[in-house]
Amino acid sequence: MTKKIKRPKFNVPQINCDVKAGKIINPEFIVKCPAGCQDPRYHVYGTDVYASYSSVCGAAVHSGVLDNSGGKILVQKVAGQSSYKGSYSNGVRSLSLPRWRESFVVSEGKPQKGVTYPSTLTYSSSKSPAAKAGETTKADHSPSVPGTTAQLVTLMQVPGTTMVGATHTTLPKPSPSAGSTSSSLIPQPVGQRSRELAGEPDLWKPGSVLLDAGFVPKEELSTQSLEPVSQGDPNCKIDLSFLIDGSSSVGKRRFRIQKQFLADVAQALDVGPAGPLMGVVQYGDNPATQFNLKTHTNSQDLKTAIEKITQRGGLSNAGRAISFVTKNFFSKSNGNRGGAPNVAVVMVDGWPTDKVEEASRFARESGINIFFITIEGATENEKQYVLEPNFANKAVCRTNGFYSLNVQNWFGLHKTVQPLVKRVCDVDRLACSKTCLNSADIGFVIDGSSSVGTSNFRTVLQFVANLSKEFEISDTDTRIGAMQYTYEQRLEFGFEEHSSKADILNAIKKVGYWSGGTSTGAAINYALEQLFKKSKPNKRKLMILITDGRSYDDVRIPSTVAHHKGVITYAIGVAWAAQDELEVIATHPARDHAFFVDEFDYLYKLVPQVIQNICTEFNSQPRN
């Protein structure tokens, strides 16, 4: 009887979260990942197939093979890809990348039959902190990048630092109250919460002692330029402004927490020219732009800029900051792209020291989606100091809970990173973005002359109702007004009278037929004075004029005045309407703004074309 040979037990090598696939030479291997690799510090590039510059364990969490508690995975190297698409999955935001030299895929850590897996991994440079004792290195087999050479990891001294022994030494922790003295001496304004900083949890985190002492791996210094630059996540193409609270009540330590939160958001967003862009405004007594949308176009540069922000101090005038952002921040000169939704995230410590309602209304009307993060909101005893009760609901885009985030204390702020990123990137739910259907004041100018007749007049009103139904109607979205004319003019209802679609449709139904002559020129003048004079400055002005005949008076001068005042005019002619007159009334080019049908019963056919032309024209213009 032949004695069975017992195979030696396979030892699964362990790696840290920061180990990149490209650092491991082995083409196929099983490793064990620790817990905590969901952290945004560990960069991942791609979806399903990942660039080898990615964290191995971070990619495993992103793919769903592992959760944040860690475990075993099987890694297989594959060919480089021409592009890698970023995505948000399983709590990890992966980044997009144009191309990379090598890729890998991950699956469950089950050995495949007939395959021998290494018990120790071969690295492209000497033992890094991730390499376990006994693992070999081969510097000459690193995946090559043109013009670079793989180097052994050595410690080099950064200029200006003092050499210390190689033995493990513990650096002293900062005193819990360190850095708080100056902020505690700042006089607190009435109605602002004073901060007792001495009792706060210590923010010092032990790290690599040698790095803290000023030593950086030489390999890290030599390869920093190889960091791939993402073009951004195209599924999250937004123009984002963060309004951060720099008031005295925040204190230095909490301000650092706020900056770290911004840096984590910048990392999770995957910032780039094809994806989200981000700028920061800091406010205290007055707001100031720290950097705009086009200053930094990748997450790493953003994080560096955020670290350099210094606290302004003063009050917490969030309302003034929102006005500033609406008027100044989202402009083409500041990098606003026009085709991307505008989003403003307002962070406030406790409560604002000024009112936000009016400023926020103007922001919403300008197409800005306002999110509010309230940290350590007012207690029952503190509510007497709050200038504007329920301020967050008065500020946000919609009061459905989607735009408001309440954080109980500053030390829990980091938990808000992923929920916020998920919401601001959900562009389909950004209800306050300007569209062709929610950003206009539309004035209907209706011919009520004798030639129309009662029955046809009802058909005209149905056409007006059918057009109105296509728009999103409210006091901050599209508003509708209407007037009727013969020789004389009559205002049926103005822009401010009805703020819902149901009310508008009911008001149209109640318009009575007048009968008389046809003075279209006088009607246009009347519309400019009685309707559009009360239009809001940030609304597109659309006049839709419907007539069935030639005017008894001149239409050329009134039409020219309307065009010069920025009123976009659509001329709808029926039956005996004169084509040459319609083209004079309509905004240039007439082929896009003048329409004609032979019979009133065919008016309904024009509804899709009119709406399409309105939207085509809108989409060709910048949003703000």
Coordinates of C-alpha atoms in Angstrom, one line a residue:
M1 CA 0.0 0.0 0.0
T2 CA 1.4 3.4 -1.0
K3 CA 1.7 5.9 1.8
K4 CA -0.2 9.2 1.0
I5 CA 2.1 12.2 1.1
K6 CA 0.6 15.0 3.2
R7 CA 0.8 18.4 1.5
P8 CA 2.2 21.3 3.6
K9 CA -0.5 23.7 4.7
F10 CA -0.8 26.9 2.5
N11 CA 0.0 30.0 4.5
V12 CA -2.0 33.0 3.2
P13 CA 0.2 36.2 3.2
Q14 CA -1.3 39.3 4.8
I15 CA -1.1 42.8 3.4
N16 CA -2.1 46.2 4.6
C17 CA -4.9 48.4 3.1
D18 CA -2.4 50.7 1.3
V19 CA -0.6 48.0 -0.7
K20 CA -1.1 48.6 -4.5
A21 CA -1.4 45.7 -6.9
G22 CA 1.4 47.1 -9.1
K23 CA 3.9 46.7 -6.2
I24 CA 3.4 42.9 -6.2
I25 CA 5.1 41.0 -9.0
N26 CA 3.2 37.8 -8.7
P27 CA 0.7 37.4 -11.5
E28 CA -1.9 35.5 -9.3
F29 CA -2.0 35.3 -5.6
I30 CA -4.3 34.9 -2.5
V31 CA -3.9 37.4 0.3
K32 CA -5.6 38.4 3.5
C33 CA -6.8 42.0 3.9
P34 CA -7.3 43.6 7.3
A35 CA -10.4 45.5 8.5
G36 CA -10.9 49.2 7.6
C37 CA -10.0 49.2 3.9
Q38 CA -13.1 51.1 3.0
D39 CA -11.3 54.3 4.1
P40 CA -11.1 56.9 1.2
R41 CA -7.4 57.2 1.9
Y42 CA -6.9 54.0 -0.1
H43 CA -7.3 55.0 -3.7
V44 CA -9.1 52.7 -6.1
Y45 CA -9.2 53.2 -9.9
G46 CA -11.8 51.5 -12.1
T47 CA -14.9 49.3 -11.7
D48 CA -14.7 45.4 -11.8
V49 CA -11.3 45.7 -13.6
Y50 CA -9.0 47.9 -11.6
A51 CA -5.8 49.7 -12.5
S52 CA -2.8 48.2 -10.8
Y53 CA -2.2 51.6 -9.1
S54 CA -5.2 50.8 -6.9
S55 CA -5.2 49.5 -3.3
V56 CA -5.7 45.7 -3.6
C57 CA -8.0 45.6 -0.5
G58 CA -9.8 48.8 -1.4
A59 CA -10.7 47.3 -4.8
A60 CA -11.9 44.1 -3.0
V61 CA -14.3 46.2 -0.9
H62 CA -15.5 48.2 -3.9
S63 CA -16.2 45.1 -5.9
G64 CA -18.2 43.5 -3.1
V65 CA -15.9 40.5 -2.6
L66 CA -15.0 41.8 0.9
D67 CA -16.8 44.1 3.4
N68 CA -15.0 46.5 5.7
S69 CA -14.2 43.7 8.1
G70 CA -11.5 42.2 5.8
G71 CA -10.8 38.6 4.7
K72 CA -9.2 36.5 2.0
I73 CA -9.3 37.4 -1.7
L74 CA -7.9 36.0 -5.0
V75 CA -6.1 38.5 -7.2
Q76 CA -5.4 37.9 -10.8
K77 CA -3.3 40.3 -13.0
V78 CA -4.7 41.1 -16.4
A79 CA -3.7 43.5 -19.3
G80 CA -3.8 47.3 -19.0
Q81 CA -6.9 49.1 -20.1
S82 CA -7.4 52.2 -22.3
S83 CA -9.7 53.6 -19.7
Y84 CA -11.1 52.9 -16.2
K85 CA -14.5 54.1 -15.2
G86 CA -15.0 55.3 -11.6
S87 CA -18.1 54.5 -9.6
Y88 CA -19.5 54.5 -6.1
S89 CA -20.0 51.0 -4.7
N90 CA -20.1 49.3 -1.3
G91 CA -19.1 52.5 0.5
V92 CA -16.0 53.1 -1.7
R93 CA -15.7 55.8 -4.4
S94 CA -13.4 54.5 -7.1
L95 CA -11.8 57.0 -9.5
S96 CA -11.7 57.2 -13.3
L97 CA -8.5 57.0 -15.2
P98 CA -7.7 57.4 -18.9
R99 CA -5.2 54.5 -19.1
W100 CA -2.8 52.4 -17.1
R101 CA -0.1 49.8 -17.9
E102 CA -1.5 46.9 -15.9
S103 CA -4.9 45.8 -14.4
F104 CA -6.2 43.2 -11.9
V105 CA -9.5 41.6 -10.9
V106 CA -10.5 40.3 -7.5
S107 CA -12.6 37.3 -6.5
E108 CA -13.3 35.1 -3.4
G109 CA -10.2 33.8 -1.8
K110 CA -10.7 30.2 -2.8
P111 CA -7.7 28.3 -4.3
Q112 CA -8.4 27.0 -7.8
K113 CA -7.5 23.3 -8.5
G114 CA -4.1 22.8 -10.0
V115 CA -2.8 26.3 -9.2
T116 CA 0.0 26.8 -6.6
Y117 CA -0.2 30.1 -4.8
P118 CA 2.8 31.8 -3.2
S119 CA 3.0 31.8 0.6
T120 CA 5.2 34.9 0.4
L121 CA 4.7 37.7 -2.1
T122 CA 7.4 39.2 -4.3
Y123 CA 7.5 43.0 -4.3
S124 CA 8.9 45.4 -6.8
S125 CA 10.9 47.2 -4.1
S126 CA 12.4 46.2 -0.8
K127 CA 10.2 45.5 2.2
S128 CA 7.6 48.2 2.7
P129 CA 5.5 48.4 5.9
A130 CA 3.1 46.1 4.2
A131 CA 5.6 43.4 3.4
K132 CA 5.7 40.6 6.0
A133 CA 9.0 39.1 7.3
G134 CA 10.4 36.6 4.9
E135 CA 8.8 38.0 1.8
T136 CA 11.3 38.5 -1.1
T137 CA 11.8 41.5 -3.3
K138 CA 12.8 41.9 -6.9
A139 CA 13.5 45.5 -7.9
D140 CA 14.2 44.6 -11.5
H141 CA 10.8 43.1 -12.3
S142 CA 8.6 46.1 -11.5
P143 CA 6.0 47.0 -14.2
S144 CA 7.9 49.7 -16.1
V145 CA 6.8 53.2 -16.7
P146 CA 8.7 55.1 -19.5
G147 CA 11.4 57.3 -18.0
T148 CA 11.3 55.9 -14.5
T149 CA 13.3 53.4 -12.5
A150 CA 12.1 51.3 -9.6
Q151 CA 14.2 52.1 -6.5
L152 CA 14.7 50.4 -3.2
V153 CA 12.8 51.8 -0.3
T154 CA 15.3 53.7 1.8
L155 CA 14.8 56.3 4.5
M156 CA 16.1 59.8 3.7
Q157 CA 16.1 62.8 5.9
V158 CA 14.0 65.7 4.9
P159 CA 15.9 69.0 5.0
G160 CA 15.4 70.9 8.3
T161 CA 14.7 67.8 10.4
T162 CA 16.9 66.1 13.0
M163 CA 18.1 62.6 12.7
V164 CA 16.8 60.2 15.3
G165 CA 17.7 56.6 16.2
A166 CA 16.2 53.8 14.2
T167 CA 14.7 52.2 17.3
H168 CA 11.0 52.7 17.9
T169 CA 10.4 55.9 19.9
T170 CA 7.2 57.4 21.0
L171 CA 6.6 61.1 20.3
P172 CA 4.9 63.0 23.1
K173 CA 1.1 63.6 22.5
P174 CA 0.0 67.2 22.3
S175 CA -1.7 68.4 25.4
P176 CA -5.5 68.1 25.1
S177 CA -5.9 71.8 25.5
A178 CA -3.0 72.8 23.2
G179 CA -3.9 75.3 20.6
S180 CA -7.2 76.2 22.3
T181 CA -5.9 79.1 24.5
S182 CA -6.1 81.8 21.8
S183 CA -9.5 80.8 20.6
S184 CA -10.9 80.7 24.1
L185 CA -9.8 84.3 24.7
I186 CA -11.8 85.6 21.7
P187 CA -14.9 87.5 22.9
Q188 CA -18.0 85.5 22.0
P189 CA -20.8 87.6 20.3
V190 CA -24.2 87.6 21.9
G191 CA -26.3 84.6 20.7
Q192 CA -23.2 82.5 19.8
R193 CA -22.3 79.5 21.8
S194 CA -19.0 79.7 23.6
R195 CA -16.8 76.6 23.3
E196 CA -15.0 74.8 26.1
L197 CA -12.2 73.2 24.2
A198 CA -10.2 71.7 27.1
G199 CA -12.6 68.8 27.5
E200 CA -12.7 67.7 23.9
P201 CA -11.5 64.2 22.9
D202 CA -7.9 64.2 21.9
L203 CA -7.4 64.4 18.1
W204 CA -3.8 63.2 18.1
K205 CA -3.5 60.0 16.2
P206 CA -0.3 57.9 16.4
G207 CA 1.3 57.3 13.0
S208 CA 4.6 56.2 11.7
V209 CA 7.1 57.6 14.1
L210 CA 9.9 57.9 11.6
L211 CA 7.6 59.8 9.2
D212 CA 6.4 62.1 11.9
A213 CA 10.0 62.9 12.7
G214 CA 10.6 64.1 9.2
F215 CA 11.5 60.9 7.3
V216 CA 9.9 60.0 4.0
P217 CA 10.6 56.8 2.0
K218 CA 12.9 57.6 -0.8
E219 CA 10.8 55.5 -3.2
E220 CA 7.7 57.5 -2.3
L221 CA 9.5 60.8 -3.1
S222 CA 10.8 59.5 -6.4
T223 CA 7.4 58.1 -7.6
Q224 CA 5.0 60.8 -6.5
S225 CA 4.9 62.1 -10.0
L226 CA 3.6 58.8 -11.2
E227 CA 0.2 59.3 -9.4
P228 CA -2.4 59.0 -12.2
V229 CA -4.6 62.1 -12.6
S230 CA -8.3 61.3 -12.8
Q231 CA -10.5 63.1 -15.3
G232 CA -13.3 62.9 -12.7
D233 CA -16.4 60.8 -12.2
P234 CA -18.7 61.6 -15.2
N235 CA -21.7 60.2 -13.2
C236 CA -21.3 63.1 -10.8
K237 CA -20.8 66.1 -13.0
I238 CA -21.7 69.0 -10.7
D239 CA -20.3 72.4 -9.9
L240 CA -20.0 72.4 -6.1
S241 CA -19.4 75.2 -3.6
F242 CA -18.7 74.5 0.0
L243 CA -19.6 77.3 2.4
I244 CA -17.6 76.6 5.5
D245 CA -18.2 78.2 8.9
G246 CA -15.1 80.1 10.0
S247 CA -16.7 82.0 12.9
S248 CA -15.1 82.4 16.3
S249 CA -17.5 80.0 17.9
V250 CA -16.1 77.1 16.0
G251 CA -12.7 77.2 17.6
K252 CA -9.4 76.1 16.1
R253 CA -9.8 72.4 16.8
R254 CA -13.3 72.1 15.3
F255 CA -12.1 74.2 12.3
R256 CA -9.4 71.5 11.7
I257 CA -12.1 68.9 11.8
Q258 CA -14.1 70.9 9.3
K259 CA -11.1 71.0 6.9
Q260 CA -10.5 67.3 7.3
F261 CA -14.2 66.7 6.4
L262 CA -13.7 68.8 3.2
A263 CA -10.6 66.9 2.3
D264 CA -12.4 63.6 2.7
V265 CA -15.3 64.8 0.6
A266 CA -12.9 66.0 -2.1
Q267 CA -11.2 62.5 -2.1
A268 CA -14.6 60.7 -2.2
L269 CA -16.0 62.8 -5.0
D270 CA -13.3 62.0 -7.6
V271 CA -12.9 65.6 -8.8
G272 CA -11.9 66.2 -12.4
P273 CA -12.7 68.2 -15.6
A274 CA -15.2 65.5 -16.7
G275 CA -16.7 65.0 -13.3
P276 CA -17.4 67.2 -10.2
L277 CA -15.5 70.5 -9.7
M278 CA -15.3 72.0 -6.2
G279 CA -14.6 75.4 -4.7
V280 CA -14.7 76.7 -1.2
V281 CA -16.1 79.9 0.4
Q282 CA -15.4 80.7 4.0
Y283 CA -17.7 83.0 6.0
G284 CA -17.6 84.7 9.3
D285 CA -18.7 88.4 9.5
N286 CA -18.2 88.4 5.7
P287 CA -17.7 85.7 3.1
A288 CA -14.6 85.2 1.0
T289 CA -13.7 82.8 -1.8
Q290 CA -10.8 80.5 -0.8
F291 CA -10.6 79.1 -4.3
N292 CA -13.1 78.8 -7.2
L293 CA -14.2 75.9 -9.4
K294 CA -11.3 76.1 -11.8
T295 CA -8.5 76.6 -9.4
H296 CA -8.0 72.9 -8.6
T297 CA -9.1 70.2 -10.9
N298 CA -8.2 67.0 -9.1
S299 CA -8.8 65.7 -5.6
Q300 CA -5.1 65.7 -4.5
D301 CA -4.6 69.4 -5.3
L302 CA -7.9 70.2 -3.6
K303 CA -6.8 68.5 -0.4
T304 CA -3.5 70.4 -0.4
A305 CA -5.4 73.7 -0.8
I306 CA -7.9 72.9 1.9
E307 CA -5.1 72.2 4.4
K308 CA -3.8 75.8 3.8
I309 CA -7.1 77.5 4.7
T310 CA -6.9 79.6 7.8
Q311 CA -9.8 80.6 10.0
R312 CA -11.4 84.0 9.6
G313 CA -13.2 84.4 12.9
G314 CA -16.2 86.7 13.6
L315 CA -19.9 85.9 13.5
S316 CA -21.7 83.1 11.6
N317 CA -23.4 85.1 8.8
A318 CA -24.5 82.3 6.6
G319 CA -27.3 84.3 4.9
R320 CA -24.7 86.8 3.7
A321 CA -22.5 84.0 2.5
I322 CA -25.4 82.4 0.5
S323 CA -26.1 85.8 -1.2
F324 CA -22.4 86.1 -2.0
V325 CA -22.3 82.7 -3.6
T326 CA -25.4 83.3 -5.7
K327 CA -24.1 86.6 -7.0
N328 CA -20.4 85.9 -7.4
F329 CA -19.4 82.3 -7.2
F330 CA -21.3 80.5 -10.0
S331 CA -20.0 82.5 -12.9
K332 CA -18.2 81.5 -16.1
S333 CA -15.1 83.4 -15.0
N334 CA -15.0 81.3 -11.8
G335 CA -15.2 78.0 -13.7
N336 CA -19.0 77.5 -13.8
R337 CA -19.6 75.1 -16.8
G338 CA -23.2 76.0 -17.4
G339 CA -24.2 72.4 -18.3
A340 CA -23.5 71.0 -14.8
P341 CA -25.9 71.4 -11.8
N342 CA -24.9 74.1 -9.3
V343 CA -24.7 72.8 -5.7
A344 CA -24.0 74.7 -2.5
V345 CA -23.3 72.9 0.7
V346 CA -23.6 75.2 3.7
M347 CA -21.9 74.1 7.0
V348 CA -23.0 75.9 10.1
D349 CA -21.9 75.5 13.7
G350 CA -25.1 75.6 15.9
W351 CA -27.1 78.3 14.1
P352 CA -26.5 81.3 11.8
T353 CA -26.2 84.8 13.3
D354 CA -28.2 86.3 10.4
K355 CA -31.3 85.3 8.4
V356 CA -31.0 82.9 5.5
E357 CA -34.6 82.7 4.1
E358 CA -34.5 85.5 1.5
A359 CA -30.9 84.8 0.4
S360 CA -31.8 81.2 0.0
R361 CA -34.9 81.9 -2.0
F362 CA -32.9 83.9 -4.5
A363 CA -30.3 81.1 -4.7
R364 CA -33.0 78.6 -5.5
E365 CA -34.5 80.8 -8.1
S366 CA -31.0 81.1 -9.6
G367 CA -30.9 77.3 -10.0
I368 CA -28.6 76.5 -7.0
N369 CA -29.3 73.3 -5.0
I370 CA -28.7 74.3 -1.4
F371 CA -27.7 71.6 1.1
F372 CA -27.4 72.4 4.8
I373 CA -25.2 70.6 7.4
T374 CA -26.0 71.7 10.9
I375 CA -23.4 70.6 13.5
E376 CA -24.4 70.7 17.2
G377 CA -27.8 72.4 16.7
A378 CA -29.3 74.5 19.4
T379 CA -30.5 72.8 22.6
E380 CA -33.8 73.7 24.2
N381 CA -32.1 76.2 26.4
E382 CA -30.2 77.7 23.5
K383 CA -33.2 78.1 21.1
Q384 CA -33.9 81.6 22.6
Y385 CA -30.7 82.7 20.9
V386 CA -31.6 81.4 17.4
L387 CA -32.5 84.4 15.2
E388 CA -34.5 82.5 12.6
P389 CA -36.3 79.4 13.9
N390 CA -36.3 76.4 11.5
F391 CA -33.6 78.1 9.5
A392 CA -32.4 75.0 7.7
N393 CA -35.8 74.3 6.1
K394 CA -36.0 77.9 5.0
A395 CA -32.6 77.5 3.3
V396 CA -32.6 74.1 1.6
C397 CA -33.7 73.4 -2.0
R398 CA -36.6 71.2 -0.8
T399 CA -37.9 70.4 2.7
N400 CA -38.1 66.6 2.1
G401 CA -35.1 65.7 4.2
F402 CA -32.8 65.0 1.3
Y403 CA -31.0 68.4 1.5
S404 CA -30.6 68.6 5.3
L405 CA -28.0 66.8 7.4
N406 CA -27.9 67.2 11.2
V407 CA -24.7 66.1 13.0
Q408 CA -24.9 65.8 16.8
N409 CA -21.3 66.7 17.5
W410 CA -18.2 67.7 15.5
F411 CA -16.5 64.4 16.2
G412 CA -19.2 62.5 14.3
L413 CA -18.9 64.8 11.2
H414 CA -16.7 62.2 9.3
K415 CA -19.7 59.8 9.2
T416 CA -21.5 62.3 6.9
V417 CA -18.9 62.1 4.1
Q418 CA -20.5 59.2 2.2
P419 CA -24.2 60.2 2.7
L420 CA -23.4 63.7 1.4
V421 CA -21.4 62.5 -1.6
K422 CA -24.2 60.1 -2.5
R423 CA -26.8 62.9 -2.4
V424 CA -24.9 65.6 -4.2
C425 CA -24.0 63.1 -7.0
D426 CA -27.6 62.0 -7.5
V427 CA -28.1 64.6 -10.2
D428 CA -31.6 63.4 -11.0
R429 CA -32.8 64.4 -7.6
L430 CA -31.3 67.9 -7.6
A431 CA -34.7 69.6 -8.0
C432 CA -33.5 73.2 -7.9
S433 CA -31.3 73.0 -11.0
K434 CA -32.4 75.3 -13.7
T435 CA -34.1 73.6 -16.6
C436 CA -36.1 74.8 -19.6
L437 CA -39.3 73.9 -17.7
N438 CA -38.7 75.5 -14.3
S439 CA -36.9 78.8 -14.8
A440 CA -39.2 81.2 -16.8
D441 CA -41.9 83.8 -16.5
I442 CA -44.3 83.0 -19.3
G443 CA -46.8 85.6 -20.4
F444 CA -49.6 84.5 -22.8
V445 CA -51.0 87.2 -25.0
I446 CA -54.3 86.0 -26.3
D447 CA -56.3 87.4 -29.3
G448 CA -60.0 87.8 -28.2
S449 CA -61.2 89.5 -31.3
S450 CA -64.6 88.9 -32.9
S451 CA -63.1 86.8 -35.7
V452 CA -62.1 84.1 -33.2
G453 CA -65.5 83.3 -31.9
T454 CA -66.6 81.6 -28.7
S455 CA -65.9 78.0 -29.6
N456 CA -62.5 78.7 -31.1
F457 CA -61.6 80.9 -28.1
R458 CA -62.2 77.8 -25.8
T459 CA -59.8 75.9 -28.2
V460 CA -57.2 78.6 -27.8
L461 CA -57.5 78.4 -24.0
Q462 CA -57.1 74.6 -24.1
F463 CA -53.9 75.2 -26.1
V464 CA -52.7 77.6 -23.4
A465 CA -53.5 75.0 -20.8
N466 CA -51.7 72.2 -22.7
L467 CA -48.5 74.3 -22.9
S468 CA -48.7 75.3 -19.2
K469 CA -49.0 71.7 -18.2
E470 CA -45.5 71.0 -19.5
F471 CA -43.8 73.4 -17.0
E472 CA -42.9 73.0 -13.4
I473 CA -45.0 75.8 -11.8
S474 CA -44.4 77.4 -8.4
D475 CA -43.4 80.8 -7.0
T476 CA -39.7 79.9 -7.3
D477 CA -40.0 77.8 -10.6
T478 CA -41.8 78.8 -13.7
R479 CA -44.6 81.3 -13.3
I480 CA -47.5 81.9 -15.7
G481 CA -49.4 85.1 -16.5
A482 CA -52.0 85.9 -19.2
M483 CA -53.7 88.8 -20.9
Q484 CA -56.4 89.1 -23.5
Y485 CA -56.7 91.8 -26.2
T486 CA -59.0 93.2 -28.8
Y487 CA -58.8 97.0 -29.5
E488 CA -58.3 97.1 -25.8
Q489 CA -56.3 95.0 -23.3
R490 CA -57.2 93.2 -20.1
L491 CA -54.9 91.5 -17.6
E492 CA -56.4 88.1 -16.8
F493 CA -53.8 87.2 -14.1
G494 CA -50.3 88.2 -13.3
F495 CA -47.2 86.1 -12.5
E496 CA -47.6 86.4 -8.7
E497 CA -51.3 85.4 -8.5
H498 CA -51.1 81.6 -8.9
S499 CA -48.2 79.4 -7.6
S500 CA -49.4 75.9 -8.5
K501 CA -50.2 74.1 -11.7
A502 CA -53.7 73.3 -10.5
D503 CA -54.4 77.0 -9.8
I504 CA -53.0 78.1 -13.2
L505 CA -55.2 75.6 -15.1
N506 CA -58.2 76.7 -13.1
A507 CA -57.5 80.3 -13.8
I508 CA -57.1 79.7 -17.6
K509 CA -60.4 77.8 -17.6
K510 CA -62.2 80.9 -16.1
V511 CA -61.0 83.4 -18.8
G512 CA -64.0 84.8 -20.5
Y513 CA -64.2 85.6 -24.3
W514 CA -64.2 89.4 -24.9
S515 CA -64.8 90.0 -28.7
G516 CA -63.7 93.2 -30.6
G517 CA -61.0 94.4 -33.0
T518 CA -57.3 93.3 -33.3
S519 CA -54.7 95.7 -32.0
T520 CA -51.7 93.4 -31.6
G521 CA -49.0 96.2 -31.3
A522 CA -50.9 97.8 -28.4
A523 CA -51.2 94.4 -26.8
I524 CA -47.4 93.8 -26.9
N525 CA -46.8 97.2 -25.2
Y526 CA -49.4 96.3 -22.6
A527 CA -47.8 92.9 -21.9
L528 CA -44.4 94.6 -21.4
E529 CA -45.9 97.1 -18.9
Q530 CA -48.4 95.0 -17.0
L531 CA -46.9 91.5 -17.2
F532 CA -43.1 91.5 -17.8
K533 CA -42.4 94.6 -15.8
K534 CA -43.1 92.4 -12.7
S535 CA -40.9 89.6 -14.0
K536 CA -38.0 88.5 -11.7
P537 CA -34.5 89.5 -13.0
N538 CA -33.2 85.9 -12.8
K539 CA -36.1 84.5 -14.8
R540 CA -36.2 83.9 -18.6
K541 CA -39.0 86.0 -20.0
L542 CA -41.1 84.2 -22.6
M543 CA -44.1 85.8 -24.4
I544 CA -46.4 83.5 -26.3
L545 CA -48.7 85.5 -28.5
I546 CA -51.7 83.8 -30.3
T547 CA -53.6 85.6 -33.0
D548 CA -55.9 84.8 -35.9
G549 CA -55.5 87.8 -38.1
R550 CA -53.5 90.9 -39.2
S551 CA -53.2 93.6 -36.7
Y552 CA -55.0 97.0 -37.1
D553 CA -51.9 98.8 -35.7
D554 CA -48.2 98.6 -36.1
V555 CA -46.4 95.7 -34.5
R556 CA -42.8 96.4 -35.6
I557 CA -41.9 99.0 -33.0
P558 CA -43.5 97.2 -30.0
S559 CA -41.9 93.9 -31.1
T560 CA -38.5 95.5 -31.4
V561 CA -38.8 97.0 -27.9
A562 CA -39.8 93.5 -26.5
H563 CA -36.7 91.9 -28.1
H564 CA -34.4 94.7 -26.7
K565 CA -35.8 94.1 -23.2
G566 CA -34.9 90.4 -23.4
V567 CA -38.4 89.0 -23.9
I568 CA -38.2 85.9 -26.1
T569 CA -41.4 86.0 -28.2
Y570 CA -43.1 83.1 -29.8
A571 CA -45.8 84.1 -32.4
I572 CA -48.6 81.5 -33.0
G573 CA -50.8 82.3 -36.0
V574 CA -54.1 80.7 -36.9
A575 CA -56.4 80.9 -40.0
W576 CA -56.1 84.5 -41.3
A577 CA -52.9 85.5 -39.4
A578 CA -50.3 87.2 -41.7
Q579 CA -47.0 85.2 -41.9
D580 CA -44.9 88.3 -42.5
E581 CA -46.4 89.9 -39.3
L582 CA -45.7 86.7 -37.3
E583 CA -42.1 86.8 -38.3
V584 CA -41.8 90.5 -37.2
I585 CA -43.3 89.7 -33.8
A586 CA -41.2 86.6 -33.2
T587 CA -37.7 86.6 -31.8
H588 CA -34.9 85.9 -34.4
P589 CA -34.6 83.4 -36.0
A590 CA -38.2 83.5 -37.0
R591 CA -38.2 79.8 -38.1
D592 CA -37.7 78.8 -34.5
H593 CA -40.2 81.2 -32.9
A594 CA -43.1 81.7 -35.5
F595 CA -45.7 79.0 -36.0
F596 CA -48.8 78.8 -38.2
V597 CA -51.8 76.4 -38.5
D598 CA -54.8 76.6 -40.8
E599 CA -57.4 75.8 -38.3
F600 CA -57.9 76.2 -34.5
D601 CA -58.5 72.5 -34.1
Y602 CA -54.8 71.9 -35.2
L603 CA -53.3 74.1 -32.4
Y604 CA -52.7 71.1 -30.2
K605 CA -50.2 69.7 -32.7
L606 CA -47.9 72.7 -32.1
V607 CA -47.5 72.0 -28.3
P608 CA -44.5 69.5 -28.7
Q609 CA -42.7 71.7 -31.2
V610 CA -43.1 74.9 -29.1
I611 CA -41.8 73.1 -26.0
Q612 CA -38.9 71.5 -27.9
N613 CA -37.9 74.9 -29.3
I614 CA -38.1 76.5 -25.9
C615 CA -35.9 73.8 -24.4
T616 CA -33.4 73.7 -27.3
E617 CA -32.9 77.5 -27.0
F618 CA -32.5 77.2 -23.2
N619 CA -30.0 74.4 -23.4
S620 CA -27.8 76.4 -25.8
Q621 CA -27.4 79.1 -23.1
P622 CA -25.4 79.0 -19.8
R623 CA -27.5 78.0 -16.8
N624 CA -26.6 81.0 -14.7

